[in-house]
């Protein structure tokens, strides 16, 4: 198997592996290409019982669907049909002339149609939660439930500092040719995570951040009627927990599940995050 090409030395990887624990990266599903008529080609994974309630997973900024959700897949797919797609400009997602969260939301509805799903649940993380809110607004008749993780109604001015710092880091990660392949077990999954992260280009990150900066659902969240659960990351430094709690208060009947983890808890704190996510999905289907 070929080596992952990264600028880190062996010593650098050993330091990362000692300090940052990640969930095991074995048995990760292999995404397959799918064309959404009139919209473009993306890639999805589709796992779990075919007759089970379907959940479409929407990933975070700069991520692929696998990168955000892989620690949650074994648990979720025991009970649900779990579908993840790379959103526009991310990973193998649709390549279009412009990027908008509204187009991402319409892609979700189109994916449901292409898969023959009349209704489904959407679970979104960070940027994906904003897209999820838009799906509930633009296609309410398609949803059975909505799960919003590390979410917000808008990005406050002071939060742009965190995004600016993020972009300074990603600017150093210049894209290189890549091959999607299964991770090598010897590196604990760190190189696979890094490889997935690099599949989204710097220009795509800029476009997505601009769209996020212009997102504001504060004026219409109260109109949503989809059963909604909000998973709050209590140690989040990117999206303040109080802003996440505000989303739960804004949506009629929404329930809240708290996780004692930071913004990347979906990957780095799966022991805390996965049970809360599963409980949230169970609640919206109850």
CSV table of N, CA and C in Angstrom, one decimal, residues 150-253:
chain,number,residue,atom,x,y,z
A,150,UNK,N,-23.3,21.0,17.4
A,150,UNK,CA,-22.4,22.1,17.3
A,150,UNK,C,-22.9,23.2,16.4
A,151,UNK,N,-24.1,23.7,16.7
A,151,UNK,CA,-24.9,24.5,15.8
A,151,UNK,C,-25.0,26.0,16.2
A,152,UNK,N,-25.5,26.8,15.3
A,152,UNK,CA,-25.7,28.2,15.7
A,152,UNK,C,-26.7,28.8,14.7
A,153,UNK,N,-27.2,30.0,15.1
A,153,UNK,CA,-28.2,30.7,14.3
A,153,UNK,C,-27.4,31.6,13.4
A,154,UNK,N,-26.2,32.1,13.8
A,154,UNK,CA,-25.4,33.0,13.0
A,154,UNK,C,-24.0,33.0,13.6
A,155,UNK,N,-23.0,33.5,12.9
A,155,UNK,CA,-21.7,33.6,13.4
A,155,UNK,C,-21.5,35.0,13.9
A,156,UNK,N,-21.2,35.1,15.2
A,156,UNK,CA,-21.0,36.5,15.7
A,156,UNK,C,-19.7,37.1,15.2
A,157,UNK,N,-19.6,38.4,15.3
A,157,UNK,CA,-18.4,39.1,14.8
A,157,UNK,C,-17.1,38.5,15.5
A,158,UNK,N,-17.1,38.3,16.8
A,158,UNK,CA,-15.9,37.9,17.5
A,158,UNK,C,-15.5,36.5,17.1
A,159,UNK,N,-16.5,35.7,16.6
A,159,UNK,CA,-16.1,34.3,16.2
A,159,UNK,C,-15.3,34.3,15.0
A,160,UNK,N,-15.3,35.4,14.2
A,160,UNK,CA,-14.5,35.5,13.0
A,160,UNK,C,-13.0,35.3,13.3
A,161,UNK,N,-12.6,35.7,14.6
A,161,UNK,CA,-11.2,35.5,15.0
A,161,UNK,C,-10.8,34.0,14.9
A,162,UNK,N,-11.7,33.2,15.4
A,162,UNK,CA,-11.5,31.7,15.3
A,162,UNK,C,-11.4,31.3,13.9
A,163,UNK,N,-12.2,31.7,13.0
A,163,UNK,CA,-12.2,31.3,11.6
A,163,UNK,C,-10.9,31.8,11.0
A,164,UNK,N,-10.5,33.1,11.3
A,164,UNK,CA,-9.3,33.6,10.7
A,164,UNK,C,-8.1,32.7,11.1
A,165,UNK,N,-8.0,32.3,12.4
A,165,UNK,CA,-6.9,31.5,12.8
A,165,UNK,C,-7.0,30.1,12.1
A,166,UNK,N,-8.2,29.6,11.9
A,166,UNK,CA,-8.3,28.3,11.2
A,166,UNK,C,-7.8,28.5,9.8
A,167,UNK,N,-8.1,29.6,9.1
A,167,UNK,CA,-7.6,29.7,7.8
A,167,UNK,C,-6.1,29.8,7.7
A,168,UNK,N,-5.5,30.5,8.7
A,168,UNK,CA,-4.0,30.6,8.6
A,168,UNK,C,-3.4,29.2,8.7
A,169,UNK,N,-4.1,28.3,9.4
A,169,UNK,CA,-3.5,26.9,9.5
A,169,UNK,C,-3.8,26.2,8.2
A,170,UNK,N,-5.0,26.2,7.7
A,170,UNK,CA,-5.3,25.5,6.5
A,170,UNK,C,-4.5,26.0,5.3
A,171,UNK,N,-4.2,27.3,5.3
A,171,UNK,CA,-3.4,27.8,4.2
A,171,UNK,C,-2.1,27.1,4.0
A,172,UNK,N,-1.5,26.6,5.1
A,172,UNK,CA,-0.3,25.9,5.0
A,172,UNK,C,-0.4,24.4,4.5
A,173,UNK,N,-1.7,24.0,4.3
A,173,UNK,CA,-1.9,22.6,3.9
A,173,UNK,C,-2.3,22.6,2.4
A,174,UNK,N,-1.3,22.8,1.6
A,174,UNK,CA,-1.6,22.9,0.1
A,174,UNK,C,-2.0,21.6,-0.4
A,175,UNK,N,-3.1,21.6,-1.2
A,175,UNK,CA,-3.5,20.3,-1.8
A,175,UNK,C,-2.5,19.6,-2.6
A,176,UNK,N,-2.4,18.3,-2.6
A,176,UNK,CA,-1.6,17.5,-3.4
A,176,UNK,C,-2.4,16.4,-4.0
A,177,UNK,N,-2.0,15.8,-5.1
A,177,UNK,CA,-2.7,14.7,-5.6
A,177,UNK,C,-2.9,13.6,-4.5
A,178,UNK,N,-4.1,13.0,-4.5
A,178,UNK,CA,-4.4,12.1,-3.5
A,178,UNK,C,-5.1,10.8,-4.1
A,179,UNK,N,-5.0,9.8,-3.3
A,179,UNK,CA,-5.8,8.6,-3.6
A,179,UNK,C,-6.6,8.2,-2.3
A,180,UNK,N,-7.9,7.9,-2.5
A,180,UNK,CA,-8.7,7.4,-1.4
A,180,UNK,C,-8.3,6.0,-1.2
A,181,UNK,N,-7.9,5.7,0.0
A,181,UNK,CA,-7.6,4.3,0.3
A,181,UNK,C,-7.9,4.1,1.8
A,182,UNK,N,-7.9,2.8,2.2
A,182,UNK,CA,-8.2,2.5,3.5
A,182,UNK,C,-7.0,2.8,4.4
A,183,UNK,N,-7.2,3.2,5.6
A,183,UNK,CA,-6.1,3.6,6.5
A,183,UNK,C,-5.2,2.5,6.8
A,184,UNK,N,-3.9,2.8,7.1
A,184,UNK,CA,-3.0,1.8,7.6
A,184,UNK,C,-3.1,1.8,9.1
A,185,UNK,N,-3.3,0.6,9.7
A,185,UNK,CA,-3.6,0.5,11.1
A,185,UNK,C,-2.4,0.9,11.9
A,186,UNK,N,-1.2,0.9,11.4
A,186,UNK,CA,0.0,1.2,12.1
A,186,UNK,C,0.1,2.7,12.6
A,187,UNK,N,-0.6,3.6,11.9
A,187,UNK,CA,-0.5,5.0,12.3
A,187,UNK,C,-1.7,5.4,13.1
A,188,UNK,N,-2.5,4.5,13.6
A,188,UNK,CA,-3.6,4.9,14.5
A,188,UNK,C,-4.6,5.8,13.9
A,189,UNK,N,-4.6,5.9,12.6
A,189,UNK,CA,-5.7,6.6,11.9
A,189,UNK,C,-5.3,8.1,11.6
A,190,UNK,N,-4.2,8.6,12.2
A,190,UNK,CA,-3.9,10.0,12.1
A,190,UNK,C,-3.6,10.4,10.7
A,191,UNK,N,-2.9,9.6,10.0
A,191,UNK,CA,-2.6,10.0,8.6
A,191,UNK,C,-3.8,9.9,7.7
A,192,UNK,N,-4.7,9.0,8.0
A,192,UNK,CA,-6.0,8.9,7.2
A,192,UNK,C,-6.8,10.2,7.5
A,193,UNK,N,-6.9,10.6,8.7
A,193,UNK,CA,-7.6,11.8,9.1
A,193,UNK,C,-7.0,13.0,8.3
A,194,UNK,N,-5.7,13.1,8.4
A,194,UNK,CA,-5.0,14.2,7.7
A,194,UNK,C,-5.3,14.2,6.2
A,195,UNK,N,-5.2,13.0,5.6
A,195,UNK,CA,-5.4,12.9,4.2
A,195,UNK,C,-6.9,13.3,3.8
A,196,UNK,N,-7.9,12.9,4.6
A,196,UNK,CA,-9.2,13.3,4.3
A,196,UNK,C,-9.4,14.8,4.5
A,197,UNK,N,-8.8,15.4,5.5
A,197,UNK,CA,-8.9,16.8,5.7
A,197,UNK,C,-8.3,17.6,4.5
A,198,UNK,N,-7.3,17.1,3.9
A,198,UNK,CA,-6.6,17.8,2.8
A,198,UNK,C,-7.4,17.6,1.4
A,199,UNK,N,-8.4,16.9,1.4
A,199,UNK,CA,-9.2,16.7,0.2
A,199,UNK,C,-10.1,17.9,-0.2
A,200,UNK,N,-10.2,18.8,0.8
A,200,UNK,CA,-11.0,20.0,0.5
A,200,UNK,C,-10.0,21.1,0.3
A,201,UNK,N,-10.1,21.9,-0.8
A,201,UNK,CA,-9.1,22.9,-1.1
A,201,UNK,C,-9.2,24.1,-0.3
A,202,UNK,N,-8.2,24.9,-0.3
A,202,UNK,CA,-8.2,26.2,0.4
A,202,UNK,C,-9.2,27.1,-0.2
A,203,UNK,N,-9.4,27.2,-1.5
A,203,UNK,CA,-10.4,28.1,-2.1
A,203,UNK,C,-11.8,27.6,-1.7
A,204,UNK,N,-12.0,26.3,-1.6
A,204,UNK,CA,-13.3,25.8,-1.2
A,204,UNK,C,-13.6,26.2,0.3
A,205,UNK,N,-12.6,26.2,1.1
A,205,UNK,CA,-12.8,26.6,2.5
A,205,UNK,C,-13.1,28.1,2.6
A,206,UNK,N,-12.5,28.9,1.8
A,206,UNK,CA,-12.8,30.4,1.8
A,206,UNK,C,-14.2,30.6,1.4
A,207,UNK,N,-14.7,29.9,0.3
A,207,UNK,CA,-16.1,30.1,-0.2
A,207,UNK,C,-17.1,29.6,0.9
A,208,UNK,N,-16.8,28.5,1.5
A,208,UNK,CA,-17.7,28.0,2.5
A,208,UNK,C,-17.7,28.9,3.8
A,209,UNK,N,-16.6,29.5,4.2
A,209,UNK,CA,-16.6,30.4,5.3
A,209,UNK,C,-17.3,31.7,5.0
A,210,UNK,N,-17.2,32.1,3.8
A,210,UNK,CA,-18.0,33.3,3.4
A,210,UNK,C,-19.5,33.0,3.5
A,211,UNK,N,-19.9,31.8,3.0
A,211,UNK,CA,-21.3,31.5,3.1
A,211,UNK,C,-21.8,31.3,4.6
A,212,UNK,N,-20.9,30.8,5.4
A,212,UNK,CA,-21.2,30.6,6.8
A,212,UNK,C,-21.4,32.0,7.5
A,213,UNK,N,-20.5,32.9,7.1
A,213,UNK,CA,-20.5,34.3,7.7
A,213,UNK,C,-21.8,35.0,7.4
A,214,UNK,N,-22.4,34.7,6.3
A,214,UNK,CA,-23.7,35.3,5.8
A,214,UNK,C,-24.9,34.6,6.3
A,215,UNK,N,-24.7,33.4,6.9
A,215,UNK,CA,-25.9,32.7,7.4
A,215,UNK,C,-26.5,33.3,8.6
A,216,UNK,N,-27.8,33.4,8.6
A,216,UNK,CA,-28.5,33.9,9.8
A,216,UNK,C,-30.0,33.3,9.8
A,217,UNK,N,-30.2,32.4,10.7
A,217,UNK,CA,-31.5,31.8,10.8
A,217,UNK,C,-32.4,32.3,11.9
A,218,UNK,N,-31.9,33.3,12.6
A,218,UNK,CA,-32.6,33.8,13.8
A,218,UNK,C,-34.0,34.3,13.6
A,219,UNK,N,-34.3,34.8,12.4
A,219,UNK,CA,-35.6,35.3,12.1
A,219,UNK,C,-36.6,34.3,11.7
A,220,UNK,N,-36.2,33.0,11.5
A,220,UNK,CA,-37.2,32.0,11.0
A,220,UNK,C,-37.1,30.7,11.7
A,221,UNK,N,-36.1,30.5,12.6
A,221,UNK,CA,-36.1,29.2,13.3
A,221,UNK,C,-37.4,28.8,14.0
A,222,UNK,N,-38.0,29.9,14.6
A,222,UNK,CA,-39.3,29.6,15.3
A,222,UNK,C,-40.4,29.1,14.4
A,223,UNK,N,-40.2,29.2,13.1
A,223,UNK,CA,-41.3,28.7,12.2
A,223,UNK,C,-41.1,27.2,11.9
A,224,UNK,N,-40.0,26.6,12.3
A,224,UNK,CA,-39.8,25.1,12.0
A,224,UNK,C,-40.7,24.3,12.9
A,225,UNK,N,-41.2,23.2,12.2
A,225,UNK,CA,-42.1,22.3,13.0
A,225,UNK,C,-41.6,20.9,12.9
A,226,UNK,N,-40.4,20.7,12.4
A,226,UNK,CA,-39.8,19.3,12.4
A,226,UNK,C,-39.3,18.9,13.8
A,227,UNK,N,-39.6,17.7,14.2
A,227,UNK,CA,-39.0,17.3,15.5
A,227,UNK,C,-37.5,17.5,15.5
A,228,UNK,N,-37.0,18.2,16.5
A,228,UNK,CA,-35.6,18.6,16.5
A,228,UNK,C,-34.9,18.3,17.8
A,229,UNK,N,-33.7,17.8,17.7
A,229,UNK,CA,-32.8,17.6,18.8
A,229,UNK,C,-31.5,18.4,18.6
A,230,UNK,N,-31.0,19.1,19.6
A,230,UNK,CA,-29.8,19.9,19.5
A,230,UNK,C,-28.8,19.3,20.4
A,231,UNK,N,-27.6,18.9,19.8
A,231,UNK,CA,-26.5,18.4,20.6
A,231,UNK,C,-25.5,19.5,20.8
A,232,UNK,N,-25.4,19.9,22.1
A,232,UNK,CA,-24.6,21.0,22.5
A,232,UNK,C,-23.2,20.6,22.9
A,233,UNK,N,-22.1,21.1,22.3
A,233,UNK,CA,-20.8,20.8,22.7
A,233,UNK,C,-20.4,21.8,23.8
A,234,UNK,N,-20.3,21.4,25.0
A,234,UNK,CA,-20.2,22.4,26.1
A,234,UNK,C,-18.8,23.0,26.3
A,235,UNK,N,-17.8,22.5,25.6
A,235,UNK,CA,-16.5,23.1,25.7
A,235,UNK,C,-16.0,23.6,24.3
A,236,UNK,N,-17.0,24.0,23.5
A,236,UNK,CA,-16.8,24.4,22.1
A,236,UNK,C,-16.2,25.8,22.2
A,237,UNK,N,-15.0,26.0,21.5
A,237,UNK,CA,-14.4,27.4,21.4
A,237,UNK,C,-14.7,28.0,20.0
A,238,UNK,N,-15.2,27.2,19.1
A,238,UNK,CA,-15.5,27.8,17.8
A,238,UNK,C,-16.9,28.4,17.7
A,239,UNK,N,-17.8,27.6,18.2
A,239,UNK,CA,-19.2,28.1,18.3
A,239,UNK,C,-19.6,28.1,19.8
A,240,UNK,N,-19.8,29.2,20.4
A,240,UNK,CA,-20.0,29.3,21.8
A,240,UNK,C,-21.2,28.4,22.2
A,241,UNK,N,-21.1,27.7,23.3
A,241,UNK,CA,-22.2,26.8,23.8
A,241,UNK,C,-23.5,27.6,24.0
A,242,UNK,N,-23.4,28.9,24.4
A,242,UNK,CA,-24.7,29.6,24.6
A,242,UNK,C,-25.4,29.9,23.3
A,243,UNK,N,-24.6,30.0,22.2
A,243,UNK,CA,-25.3,30.1,20.9
A,243,UNK,C,-25.9,28.8,20.4
A,244,UNK,N,-25.3,27.7,20.8
A,244,UNK,CA,-25.9,26.4,20.5
A,244,UNK,C,-27.2,26.2,21.3
A,245,UNK,N,-27.2,26.6,22.5
A,245,UNK,CA,-28.4,26.5,23.4
A,245,UNK,C,-29.5,27.4,22.8
A,246,UNK,N,-29.1,28.6,22.3
A,246,UNK,CA,-30.1,29.5,21.7
A,246,UNK,C,-30.9,28.9,20.6
A,247,UNK,N,-30.2,28.0,19.8
A,247,UNK,CA,-30.9,27.3,18.7
A,247,UNK,C,-32.0,26.4,19.3
A,248,UNK,N,-31.6,25.7,20.3
A,248,UNK,CA,-32.6,24.8,21.0
A,248,UNK,C,-33.8,25.6,21.5
A,249,UNK,N,-33.6,26.8,22.1
A,249,UNK,CA,-34.7,27.6,22.6
A,249,UNK,C,-35.5,28.1,21.5
A,250,UNK,N,-34.9,28.3,20.3
A,250,UNK,CA,-35.6,29.0,19.2
A,250,UNK,C,-36.6,28.1,18.4
A,251,UNK,N,-36.3,26.8,18.4
A,251,UNK,CA,-37.2,25.9,17.7
A,251,UNK,C,-38.2,25.2,18.6
A,252,UNK,N,-39.5,25.4,18.3
A,252,UNK,CA,-40.6,24.9,19.1
A,252,UNK,C,-40.4,23.4,19.4
A,253,UNK,N,-40.4,23.0,20.7
A,253,UNK,CA,-40.4,21.6,21.0
A,253,UNK,C,-39.0,21.0,21.0
